[in-house]
XYZ file of C-alpha atoms in Angstrom:
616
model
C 27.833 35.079 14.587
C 25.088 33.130 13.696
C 23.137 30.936 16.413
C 20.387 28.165 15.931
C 19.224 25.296 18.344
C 20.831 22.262 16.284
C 23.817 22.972 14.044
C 24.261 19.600 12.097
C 27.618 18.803 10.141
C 26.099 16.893 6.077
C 22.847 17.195 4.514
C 22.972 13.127 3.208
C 19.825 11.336 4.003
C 20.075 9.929 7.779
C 21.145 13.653 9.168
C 18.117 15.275 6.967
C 15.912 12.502 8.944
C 17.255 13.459 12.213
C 16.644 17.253 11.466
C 13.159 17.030 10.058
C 11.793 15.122 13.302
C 13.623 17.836 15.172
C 12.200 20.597 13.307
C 9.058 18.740 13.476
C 9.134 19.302 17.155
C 9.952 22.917 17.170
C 13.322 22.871 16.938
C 15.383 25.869 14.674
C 18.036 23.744 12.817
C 20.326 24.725 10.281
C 22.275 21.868 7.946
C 25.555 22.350 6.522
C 26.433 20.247 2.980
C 29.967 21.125 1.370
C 28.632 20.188 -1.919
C 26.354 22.199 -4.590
C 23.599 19.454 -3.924
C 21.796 18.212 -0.551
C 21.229 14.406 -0.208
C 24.793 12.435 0.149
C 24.582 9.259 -1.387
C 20.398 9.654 -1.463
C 20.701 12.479 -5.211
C 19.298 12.320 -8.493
C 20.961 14.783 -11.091
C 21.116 15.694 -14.782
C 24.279 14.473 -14.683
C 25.281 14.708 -18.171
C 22.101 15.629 -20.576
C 19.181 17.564 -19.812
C 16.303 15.595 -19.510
C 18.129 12.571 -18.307
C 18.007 12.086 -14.144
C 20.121 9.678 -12.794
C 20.693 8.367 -9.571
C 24.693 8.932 -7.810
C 24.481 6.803 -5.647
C 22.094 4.841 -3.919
C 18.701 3.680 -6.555
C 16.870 1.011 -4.898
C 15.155 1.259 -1.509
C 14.808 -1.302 0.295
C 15.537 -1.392 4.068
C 13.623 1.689 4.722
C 10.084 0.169 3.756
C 10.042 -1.224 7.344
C 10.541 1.965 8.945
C 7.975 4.015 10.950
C 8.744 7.207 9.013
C 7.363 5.489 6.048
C 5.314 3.065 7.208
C 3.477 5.320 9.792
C 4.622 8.442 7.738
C 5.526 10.072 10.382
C 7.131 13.078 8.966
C 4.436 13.535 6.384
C 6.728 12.916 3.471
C 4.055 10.781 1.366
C 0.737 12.623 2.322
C 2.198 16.310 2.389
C 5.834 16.473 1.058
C 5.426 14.698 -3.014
C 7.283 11.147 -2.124
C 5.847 8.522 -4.037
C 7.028 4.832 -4.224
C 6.677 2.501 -6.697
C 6.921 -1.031 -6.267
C 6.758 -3.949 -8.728
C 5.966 -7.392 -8.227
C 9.198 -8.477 -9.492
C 11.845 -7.462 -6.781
C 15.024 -9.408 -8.076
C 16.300 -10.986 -11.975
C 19.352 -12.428 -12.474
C 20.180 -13.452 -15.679
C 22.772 -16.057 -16.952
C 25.218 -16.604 -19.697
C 23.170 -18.174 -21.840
C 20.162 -15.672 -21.087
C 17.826 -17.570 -19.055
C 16.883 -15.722 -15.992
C 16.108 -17.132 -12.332
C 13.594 -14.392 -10.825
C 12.627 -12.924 -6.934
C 8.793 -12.471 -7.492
C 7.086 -10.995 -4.249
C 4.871 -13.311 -4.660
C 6.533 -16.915 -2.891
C 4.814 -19.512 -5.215
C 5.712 -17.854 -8.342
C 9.423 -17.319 -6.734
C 8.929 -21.200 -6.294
C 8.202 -22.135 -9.817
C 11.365 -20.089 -11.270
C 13.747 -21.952 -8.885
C 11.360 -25.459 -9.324
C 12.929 -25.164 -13.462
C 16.732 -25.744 -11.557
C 15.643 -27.852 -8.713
C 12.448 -29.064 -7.539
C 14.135 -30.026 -4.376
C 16.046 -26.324 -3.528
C 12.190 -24.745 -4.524
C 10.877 -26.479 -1.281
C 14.319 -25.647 0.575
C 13.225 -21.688 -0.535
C 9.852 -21.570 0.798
C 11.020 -22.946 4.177
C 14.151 -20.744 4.651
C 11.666 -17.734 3.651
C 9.134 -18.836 6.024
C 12.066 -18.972 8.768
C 13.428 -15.612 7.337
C 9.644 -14.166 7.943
C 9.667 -15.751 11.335
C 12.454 -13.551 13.026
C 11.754 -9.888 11.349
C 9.433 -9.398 14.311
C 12.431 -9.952 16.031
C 14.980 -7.614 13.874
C 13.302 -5.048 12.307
C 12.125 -3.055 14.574
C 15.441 -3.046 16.106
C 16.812 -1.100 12.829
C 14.961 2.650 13.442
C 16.162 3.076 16.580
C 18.979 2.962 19.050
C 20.728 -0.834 19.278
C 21.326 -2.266 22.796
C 25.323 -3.035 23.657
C 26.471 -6.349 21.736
C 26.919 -8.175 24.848
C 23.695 -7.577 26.157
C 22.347 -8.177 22.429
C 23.316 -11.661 22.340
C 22.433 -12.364 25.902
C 18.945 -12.025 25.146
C 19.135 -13.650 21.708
C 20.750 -16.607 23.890
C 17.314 -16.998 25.989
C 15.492 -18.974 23.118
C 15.623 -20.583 20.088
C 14.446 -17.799 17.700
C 16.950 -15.837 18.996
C 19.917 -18.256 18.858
C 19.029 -18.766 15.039
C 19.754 -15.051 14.739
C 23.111 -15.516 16.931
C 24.134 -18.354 14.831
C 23.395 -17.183 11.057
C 24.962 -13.596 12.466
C 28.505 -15.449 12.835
C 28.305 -17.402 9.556
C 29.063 -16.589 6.098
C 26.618 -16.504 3.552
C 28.210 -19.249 1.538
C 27.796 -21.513 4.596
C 24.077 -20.684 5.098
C 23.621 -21.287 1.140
C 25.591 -24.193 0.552
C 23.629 -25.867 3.673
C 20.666 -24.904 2.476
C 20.812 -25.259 -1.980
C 22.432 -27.883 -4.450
C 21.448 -25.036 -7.554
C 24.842 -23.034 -8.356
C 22.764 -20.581 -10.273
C 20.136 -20.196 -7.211
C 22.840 -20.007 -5.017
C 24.349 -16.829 -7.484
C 21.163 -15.419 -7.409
C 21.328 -15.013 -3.974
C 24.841 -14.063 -2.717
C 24.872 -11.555 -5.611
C 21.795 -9.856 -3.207
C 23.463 -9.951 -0.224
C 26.622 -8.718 -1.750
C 24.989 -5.608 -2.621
C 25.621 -4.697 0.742
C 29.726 -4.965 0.377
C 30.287 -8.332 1.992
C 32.243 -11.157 -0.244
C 30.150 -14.610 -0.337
C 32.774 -16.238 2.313
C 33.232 -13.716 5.332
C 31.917 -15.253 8.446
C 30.322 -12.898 10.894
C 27.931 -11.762 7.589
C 25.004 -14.325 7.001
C 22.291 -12.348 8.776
C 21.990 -10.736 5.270
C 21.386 -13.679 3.729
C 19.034 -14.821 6.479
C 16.858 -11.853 6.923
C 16.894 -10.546 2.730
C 14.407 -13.215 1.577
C 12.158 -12.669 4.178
C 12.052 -8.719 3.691
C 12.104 -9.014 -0.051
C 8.543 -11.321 0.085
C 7.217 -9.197 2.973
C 8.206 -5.610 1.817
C 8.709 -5.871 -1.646
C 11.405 -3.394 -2.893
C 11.066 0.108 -4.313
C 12.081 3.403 -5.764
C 10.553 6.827 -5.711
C 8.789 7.630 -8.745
C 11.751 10.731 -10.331
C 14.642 8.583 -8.539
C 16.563 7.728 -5.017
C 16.940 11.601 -4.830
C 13.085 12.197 -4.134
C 13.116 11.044 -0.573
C 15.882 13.893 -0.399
C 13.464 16.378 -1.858
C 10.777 15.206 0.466
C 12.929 15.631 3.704
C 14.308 19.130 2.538
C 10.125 20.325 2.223
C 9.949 18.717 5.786
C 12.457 20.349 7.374
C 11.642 23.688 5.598
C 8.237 23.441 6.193
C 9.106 23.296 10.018
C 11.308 26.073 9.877
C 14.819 24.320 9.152
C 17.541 25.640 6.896
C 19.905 23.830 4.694
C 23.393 25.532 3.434
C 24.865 24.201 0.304
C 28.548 24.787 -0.733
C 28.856 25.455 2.815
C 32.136 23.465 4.625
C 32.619 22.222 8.283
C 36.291 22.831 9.297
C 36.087 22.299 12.730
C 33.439 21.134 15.278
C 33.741 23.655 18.263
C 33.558 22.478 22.132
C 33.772 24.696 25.321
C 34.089 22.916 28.142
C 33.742 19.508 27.205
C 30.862 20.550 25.483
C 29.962 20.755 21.359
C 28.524 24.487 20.890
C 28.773 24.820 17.140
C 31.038 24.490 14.171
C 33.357 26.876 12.204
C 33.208 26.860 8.749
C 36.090 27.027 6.011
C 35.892 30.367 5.286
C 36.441 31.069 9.474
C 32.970 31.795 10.126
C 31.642 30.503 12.981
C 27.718 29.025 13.866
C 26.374 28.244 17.477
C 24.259 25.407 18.572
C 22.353 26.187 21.784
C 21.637 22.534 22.372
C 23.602 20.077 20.405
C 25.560 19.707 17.120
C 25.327 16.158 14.918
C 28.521 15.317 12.892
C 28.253 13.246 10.006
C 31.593 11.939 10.196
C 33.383 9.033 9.552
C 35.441 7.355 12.266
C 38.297 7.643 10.789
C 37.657 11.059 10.784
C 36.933 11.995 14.447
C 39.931 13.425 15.056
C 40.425 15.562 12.172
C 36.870 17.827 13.302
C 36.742 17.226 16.875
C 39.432 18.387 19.858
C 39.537 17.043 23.345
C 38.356 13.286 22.700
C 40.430 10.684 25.125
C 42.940 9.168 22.622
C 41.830 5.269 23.112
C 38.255 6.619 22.042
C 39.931 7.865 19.113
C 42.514 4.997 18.452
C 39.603 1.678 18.260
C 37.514 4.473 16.022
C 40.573 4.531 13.365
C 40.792 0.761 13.671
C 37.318 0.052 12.392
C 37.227 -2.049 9.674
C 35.838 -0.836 5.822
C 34.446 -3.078 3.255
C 36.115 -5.218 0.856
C 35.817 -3.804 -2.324
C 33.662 -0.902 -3.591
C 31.783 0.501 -6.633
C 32.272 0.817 -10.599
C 29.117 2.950 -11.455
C 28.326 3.497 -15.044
C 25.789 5.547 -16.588
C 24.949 6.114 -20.027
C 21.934 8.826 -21.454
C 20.216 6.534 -24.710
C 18.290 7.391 -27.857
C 16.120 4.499 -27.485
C 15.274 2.146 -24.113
C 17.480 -0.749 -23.379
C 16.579 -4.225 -25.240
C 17.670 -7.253 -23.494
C 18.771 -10.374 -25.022
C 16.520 -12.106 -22.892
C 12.906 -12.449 -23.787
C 11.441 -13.019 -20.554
C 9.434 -10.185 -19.692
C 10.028 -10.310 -16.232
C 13.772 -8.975 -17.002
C 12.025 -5.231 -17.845
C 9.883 -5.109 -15.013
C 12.860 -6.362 -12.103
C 13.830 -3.606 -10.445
C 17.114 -5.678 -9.349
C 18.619 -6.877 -11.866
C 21.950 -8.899 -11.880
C 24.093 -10.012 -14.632
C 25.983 -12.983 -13.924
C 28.848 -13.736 -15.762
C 29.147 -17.200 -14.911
C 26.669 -19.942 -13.954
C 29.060 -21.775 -11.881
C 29.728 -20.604 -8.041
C 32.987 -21.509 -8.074
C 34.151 -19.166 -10.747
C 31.929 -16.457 -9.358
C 33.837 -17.174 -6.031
C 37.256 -16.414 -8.178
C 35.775 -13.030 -9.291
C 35.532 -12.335 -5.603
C 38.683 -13.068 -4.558
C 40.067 -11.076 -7.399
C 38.303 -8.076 -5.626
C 39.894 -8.907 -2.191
C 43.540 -8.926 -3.325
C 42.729 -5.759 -5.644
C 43.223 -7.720 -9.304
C 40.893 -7.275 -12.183
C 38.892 -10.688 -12.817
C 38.719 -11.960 -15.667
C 34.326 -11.716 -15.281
C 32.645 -8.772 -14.747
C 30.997 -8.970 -11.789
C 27.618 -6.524 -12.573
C 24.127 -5.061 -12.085
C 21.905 -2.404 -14.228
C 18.891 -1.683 -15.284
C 17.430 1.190 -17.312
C 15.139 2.690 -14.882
C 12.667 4.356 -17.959
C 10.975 1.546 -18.601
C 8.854 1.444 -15.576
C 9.707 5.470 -14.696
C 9.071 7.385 -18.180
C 9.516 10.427 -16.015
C 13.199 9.873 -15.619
C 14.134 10.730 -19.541
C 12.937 12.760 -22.343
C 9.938 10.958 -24.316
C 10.840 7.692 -25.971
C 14.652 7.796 -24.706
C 16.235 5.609 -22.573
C 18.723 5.249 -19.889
C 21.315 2.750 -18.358
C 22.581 2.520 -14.909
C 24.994 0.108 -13.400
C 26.469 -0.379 -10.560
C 29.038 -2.910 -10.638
C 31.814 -4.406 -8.188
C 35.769 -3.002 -8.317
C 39.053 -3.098 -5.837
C 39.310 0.539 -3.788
C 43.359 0.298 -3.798
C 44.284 -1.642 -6.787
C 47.351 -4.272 -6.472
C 49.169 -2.432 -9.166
C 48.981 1.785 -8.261
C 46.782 1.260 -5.823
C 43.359 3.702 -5.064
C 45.502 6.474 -6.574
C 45.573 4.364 -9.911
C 41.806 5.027 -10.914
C 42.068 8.188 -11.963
C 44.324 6.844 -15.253
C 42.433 3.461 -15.215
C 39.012 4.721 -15.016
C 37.918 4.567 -18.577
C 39.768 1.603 -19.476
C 37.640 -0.712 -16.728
C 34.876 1.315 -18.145
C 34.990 -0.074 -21.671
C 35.951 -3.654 -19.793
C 32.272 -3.088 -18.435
C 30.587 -2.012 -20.916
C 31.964 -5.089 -22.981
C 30.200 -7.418 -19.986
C 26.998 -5.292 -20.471
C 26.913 -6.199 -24.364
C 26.692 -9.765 -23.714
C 23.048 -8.971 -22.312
C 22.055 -6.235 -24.143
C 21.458 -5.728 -27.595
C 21.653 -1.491 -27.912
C 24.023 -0.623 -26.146
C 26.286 0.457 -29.017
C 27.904 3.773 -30.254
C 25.004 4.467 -32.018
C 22.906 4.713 -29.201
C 24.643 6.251 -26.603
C 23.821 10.147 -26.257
C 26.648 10.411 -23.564
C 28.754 8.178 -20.867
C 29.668 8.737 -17.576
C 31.865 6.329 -15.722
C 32.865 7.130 -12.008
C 35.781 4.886 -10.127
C 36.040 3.843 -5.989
C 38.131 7.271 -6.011
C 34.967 9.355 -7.593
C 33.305 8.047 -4.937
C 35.434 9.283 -1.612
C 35.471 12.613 -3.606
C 31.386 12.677 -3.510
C 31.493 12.223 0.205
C 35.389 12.397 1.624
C 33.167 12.273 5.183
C 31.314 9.325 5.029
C 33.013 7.047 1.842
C 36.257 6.787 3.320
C 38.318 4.238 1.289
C 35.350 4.255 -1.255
C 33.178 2.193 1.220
C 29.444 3.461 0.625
C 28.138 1.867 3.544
C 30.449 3.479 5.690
C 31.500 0.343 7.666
C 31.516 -3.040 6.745
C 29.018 -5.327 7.670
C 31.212 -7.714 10.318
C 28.966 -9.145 12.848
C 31.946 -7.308 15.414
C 30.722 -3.925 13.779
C 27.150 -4.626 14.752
C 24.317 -3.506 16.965
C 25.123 -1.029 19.724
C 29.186 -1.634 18.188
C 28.529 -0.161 15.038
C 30.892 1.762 14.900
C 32.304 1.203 17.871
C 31.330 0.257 21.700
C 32.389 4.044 22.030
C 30.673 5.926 19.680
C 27.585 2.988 19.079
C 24.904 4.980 21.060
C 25.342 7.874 18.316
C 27.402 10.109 21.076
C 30.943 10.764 21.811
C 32.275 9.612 24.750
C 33.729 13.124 26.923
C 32.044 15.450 24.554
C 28.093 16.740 25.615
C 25.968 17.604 22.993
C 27.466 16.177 20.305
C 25.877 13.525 18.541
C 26.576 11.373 14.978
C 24.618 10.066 12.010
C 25.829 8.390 9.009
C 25.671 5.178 7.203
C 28.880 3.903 9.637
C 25.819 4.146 12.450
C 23.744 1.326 13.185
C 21.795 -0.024 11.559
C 24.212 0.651 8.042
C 25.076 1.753 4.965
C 21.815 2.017 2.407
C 18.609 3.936 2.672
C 16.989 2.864 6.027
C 16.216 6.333 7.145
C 18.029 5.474 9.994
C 18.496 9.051 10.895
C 15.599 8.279 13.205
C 17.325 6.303 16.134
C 19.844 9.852 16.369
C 16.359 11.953 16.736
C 15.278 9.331 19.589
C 18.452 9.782 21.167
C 18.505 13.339 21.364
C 15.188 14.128 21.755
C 15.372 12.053 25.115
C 18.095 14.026 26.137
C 16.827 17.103 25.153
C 14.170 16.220 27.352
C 11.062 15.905 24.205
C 8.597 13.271 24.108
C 9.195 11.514 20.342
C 5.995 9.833 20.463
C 3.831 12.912 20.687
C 6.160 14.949 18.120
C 5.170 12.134 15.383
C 2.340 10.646 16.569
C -1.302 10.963 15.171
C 0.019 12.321 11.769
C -1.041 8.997 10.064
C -3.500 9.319 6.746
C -5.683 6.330 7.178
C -6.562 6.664 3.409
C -3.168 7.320 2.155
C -1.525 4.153 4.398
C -2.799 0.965 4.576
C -3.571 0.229 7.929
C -5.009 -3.153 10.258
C -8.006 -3.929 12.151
C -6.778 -4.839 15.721
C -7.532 -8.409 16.058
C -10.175 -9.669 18.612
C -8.745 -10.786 21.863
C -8.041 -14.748 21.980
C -10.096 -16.166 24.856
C -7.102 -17.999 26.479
C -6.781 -15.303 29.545
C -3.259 -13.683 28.490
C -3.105 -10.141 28.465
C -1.902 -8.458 25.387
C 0.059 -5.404 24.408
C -0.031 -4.002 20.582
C 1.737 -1.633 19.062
C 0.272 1.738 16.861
C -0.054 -0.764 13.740
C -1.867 -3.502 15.787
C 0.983 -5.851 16.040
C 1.721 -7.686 18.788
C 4.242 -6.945 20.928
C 4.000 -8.408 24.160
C 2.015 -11.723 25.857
C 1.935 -10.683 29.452
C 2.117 -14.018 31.449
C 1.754 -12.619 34.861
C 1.790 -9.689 36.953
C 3.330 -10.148 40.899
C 5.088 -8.228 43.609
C 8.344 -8.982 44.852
C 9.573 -6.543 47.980
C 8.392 -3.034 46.565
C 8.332 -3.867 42.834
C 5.711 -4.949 40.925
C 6.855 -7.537 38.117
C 5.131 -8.252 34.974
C 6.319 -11.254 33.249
C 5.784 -12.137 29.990
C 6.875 -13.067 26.112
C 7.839 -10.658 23.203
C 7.483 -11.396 19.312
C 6.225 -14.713 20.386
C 9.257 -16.759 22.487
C 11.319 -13.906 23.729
C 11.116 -13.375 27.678
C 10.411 -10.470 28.975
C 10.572 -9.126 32.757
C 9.403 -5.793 33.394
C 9.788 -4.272 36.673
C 7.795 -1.424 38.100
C 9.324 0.188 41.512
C 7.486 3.213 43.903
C 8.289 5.997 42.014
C 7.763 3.986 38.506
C 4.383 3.410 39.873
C 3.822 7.294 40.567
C 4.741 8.306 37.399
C 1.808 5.592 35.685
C -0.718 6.637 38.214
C -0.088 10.240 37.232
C -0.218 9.605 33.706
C -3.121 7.735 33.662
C -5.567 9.215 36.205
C -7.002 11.918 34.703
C -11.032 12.552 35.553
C -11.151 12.385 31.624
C -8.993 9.429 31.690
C -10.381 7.254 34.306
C -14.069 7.823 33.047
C -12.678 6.458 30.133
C -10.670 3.123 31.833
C -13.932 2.509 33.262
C -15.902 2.084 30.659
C -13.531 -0.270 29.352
C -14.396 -2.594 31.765
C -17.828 -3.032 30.866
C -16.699 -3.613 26.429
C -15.305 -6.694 25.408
């Protein structure tokens, strides 16, 4: 019987993150992935001719560019573990029927000149609603690496000012509502809701516009990206971290059960009977709807509003295809080779593009293909033998089809293939029998097969994204602080976690959870690991002379305006505003005052506060 500090339950992405800060911190870990490969929905294989890498799941990373393990490279995946990024300056292309293409440069004027050729009038609408979009990231995305506050309390304090109750009122609307307030251009309007519905929310379901709100905003200020060899590589790079620290990772290695003593998680027993310990906690990556199945002894309503959570829409059609020669487009504009998101809209007209979504919801096949692709070799060589090419799509299908329902795939697949590949021909001009090395198509079904744990009901995001299924409620009030309720030690991670489904790397906010339990300091585990050559990094501004104190954070941002600091009874109060209009109250009592004093009075320490006094 095998025993190890942290036994964790799925090698995919977020519970790699959560194990390599662990490891980091001295921690001996030990993953456990049912399948041959390591990395979930995060995996780039040969999948069908050497020489050809494509990406399973996930290709484009976007939400994880904000994220302290990258940004602060905190786990050393960039300056000692072989990720590289690249970025372009073209984030987003769609293009239309008739071949002309509306394009997402990072760069906002250039955006505004694309969408100036439809409307003049919706270009000036774009650069405000991306200067608002900018305005409240402050606010949101440093919320998304680590553990969400309750929902109640969440909109409480987004109710205390007007920043905030933008958020609260673009979180309850639909995206269609915030674009048709905002546009008159059908095709702009296209070219956005196809963004947002990347995430697997239809154009019209209220309680999803803070997509559409914040996506802009992150898009201009981020950019978006893909490791240089495919999505996979950020897998690679966590498995060196975690080895590097000591961790080990299990493939072809199945959870059958999670084991408790005492109300307690102590380890898992495999398939084959064999059983692991965990000396201090276990992390499940496990669907809600699957709680019950691994884990005995949790209280039954726990269980029953865990089942009732709600999955996505529709899910995924993913096609890929291994070339002789790179992809040629119909359309000339060169910006439609260097996009790395790239839509193909089968209609110009938002109405019928609404009718394609609908289709999805009642489980029909539309008439309109509703599809994205790209062929990732032309600005990644590495990902294909010299001079070949590639194509990968990922397009939108029905999970449980109105006629056979989800069970129907597996005899439909290849005819919905050929339906796609028919919508791809419209746009590309090679993509023809003599071309094509080899084909792959893989249905909504493939995809619960790839991860029965976390795709339940062929949603890759886990959840979906209802504004009910947010925050410190994703998944549920219950399980939303990554535990479960009655059971010690046993924590989750998965993309049905806040902040999501995608690549955020949001593995992190379990680590912060558990290493406060566990009694670890986080901050000292990652901090002072940043390469000030490798990452680019500010100057800390100089202090305005207007006599407010300020407090920054490690990248010299902002965080707090400290109006004023009183006493009231035995607390000290400090007062104050957060990313610019949010109040804050602080409140410091005896023993919180102890605790400073003792951290901060040093000899070496107070020489050092003194001097401070006497700089500007």
């Amino acid at each position: 019987m095998s025993e190890y500090d942290i036994v964790a339950m799925g090698a995919g992405h977020n519970g790699l993150t959560t194990c390599a800060y662990l490891a980091k911190a001295g921690k001996k870990v030990l993953l456990l992935e049912r399948n041959w490969y390591p990395g979930g929905g995060v995996s780039t294989q040969e999948i069908l001719t050497p020489g050809y890498f494509h990406d399973l799941h996930s290709s484009v990373h976007i939400m994880i560019q904000g994220n302290p393990m990258i940004t602060q490279d905190e786990l050393g995946l960039i300056s000692q573990h072989g990720l590289k990024y690249k970025y372009s300056d073209t984030p987003h292309v769609t293009i239309f029927p008739d071949q002309d293409v509306l394009v997402t440069y990072k760069d906002i004027d250039k955006t505004c000149e694309s969408i100036a050729k439809l409307s003049a009038k919706d270009a000036e609408s774009y650069r405000t609603f991306v200067a608002m979009s900018q305005s409240v990231l402050p606010l949101f995305v440093p919320g998304l690496y680590k553990p969400a506050p309750p929902l109640g309390q969440l909109m409480a304090m987004l109710d205390s000012n007007d920043e905030g109750r933008l958020m609260l009122d673009y979180m309850q609307r639909s995206s269609m509502d915030i674009l048709n307030h905002w546009f008159e251009s059908d095709r702009l309007k296209i070219h956005l809701s196809r963004l947002v519905s990347e995430n697997l929310q239809l154009p019209d379901e209220l309680g999803t516009g803070m997509g559409m709100l914040l996506m802009p905003g992150i898009m201009h200020t981020y950019g978006v990206s893909q490791p240089y060899g495919g999505s996979g590589k950020l897998t690679e790079a966590l498995i060196k971290c975690v080895e590097h620290h000591g961790g080990e990772i299990r493939l072809n290695a199945e959870v059958k059960k999670i084991l408790t003593s005492g109300g307690k998680a102590v380890g898992v027993e495999m398939s084959d009977g064999e059983k692991i310990m965990a000396k201090d906690a276990v992390i499940g990556s496990m669907h809600p709807h699957k709680l019950r199945q691994f884990v005995d002894g949790v209280e039954e309503p726990v269980l029953a509003r865990a089942e009732k959570t709600t999955l996505a829409p529709f899910s995924l059609f993913v096609c890929h295809y291994d070339l002789k020669q790179k992809v040629e487009f119909k359309a000339k504009d060169p910006a439609v080779k260097q996009a790395i998101m790239l839509t193909l809209a089968a209609t110009d007209n938002m109405r019928e593009m609404q009718e394609d979504y609908d289709s999805l919801k009642q489980g029909k096949i539309s008439k309109r293909r509703l599809l994205a692709g790209n062929d990732e070799s032309h600005s990644d060589p590495s990902r294909v033998p010299p001079g070949k090419g590639m194509w990968h799509s990922t397009g939108f299908a029905p999970f449980s089809l109105a006629e056979g329902g989800s069970s129907r795939w597996d005899e439909f697949c290849e005819e919905f293939g050929e339906l796609q590949q028919a919508g791809f021909q419209n746009f590309l001009t090679n993509l023809t029998p003599d071309n094509i090395v080899a084909r792959k198509f893989c249905s909504p079904m493939d995809m619960v097969r790839d991860s029965p744990n976390s795709f339940v009901g062929g949603d890759v995001h886990g959840l979906a994204p209802y504004f009910y299924q947010s925050a410190g409620h994703r998944p549920t009030p219950d399980l939303g602080q990554f535990k479960v309720p009655g059971i010690e030690s046993l924590y989750l991670v998965g993309p049905f976690m806040h902040p999501g489904g995608g690549v955020f790397g949001a593995g992190r906010a379990t680590a912060m959870v558990m290493f406060e339990d566990l009694g670890m300091d986080f901050d000292s585990t990652v901090g002072g690991q940043v390469d000030a050559d490798l990452l680019a990094t500010k100057t800390r501004p100089a202090a305005p002379k207007d006599n407010i104190m300020r407090l920054y954070d490690d990248q010299s941002d902002e965080i707090m305006a400290v109006n004023s600091i009183d006493t009231q009874g035995d607390e000290i109060v400090i007062k104050g505003k957060t990313f610019g209009t949010m109040p804050l109250v602080a409140r410091l009592g005896p023993a919180d005052l102890r605790k400073a004093l003792k951290l901060a009075l040093s000899p070496k320490k107070l020489a050092s506060i003194v001097s401070m006094l006497f700089k500007r």
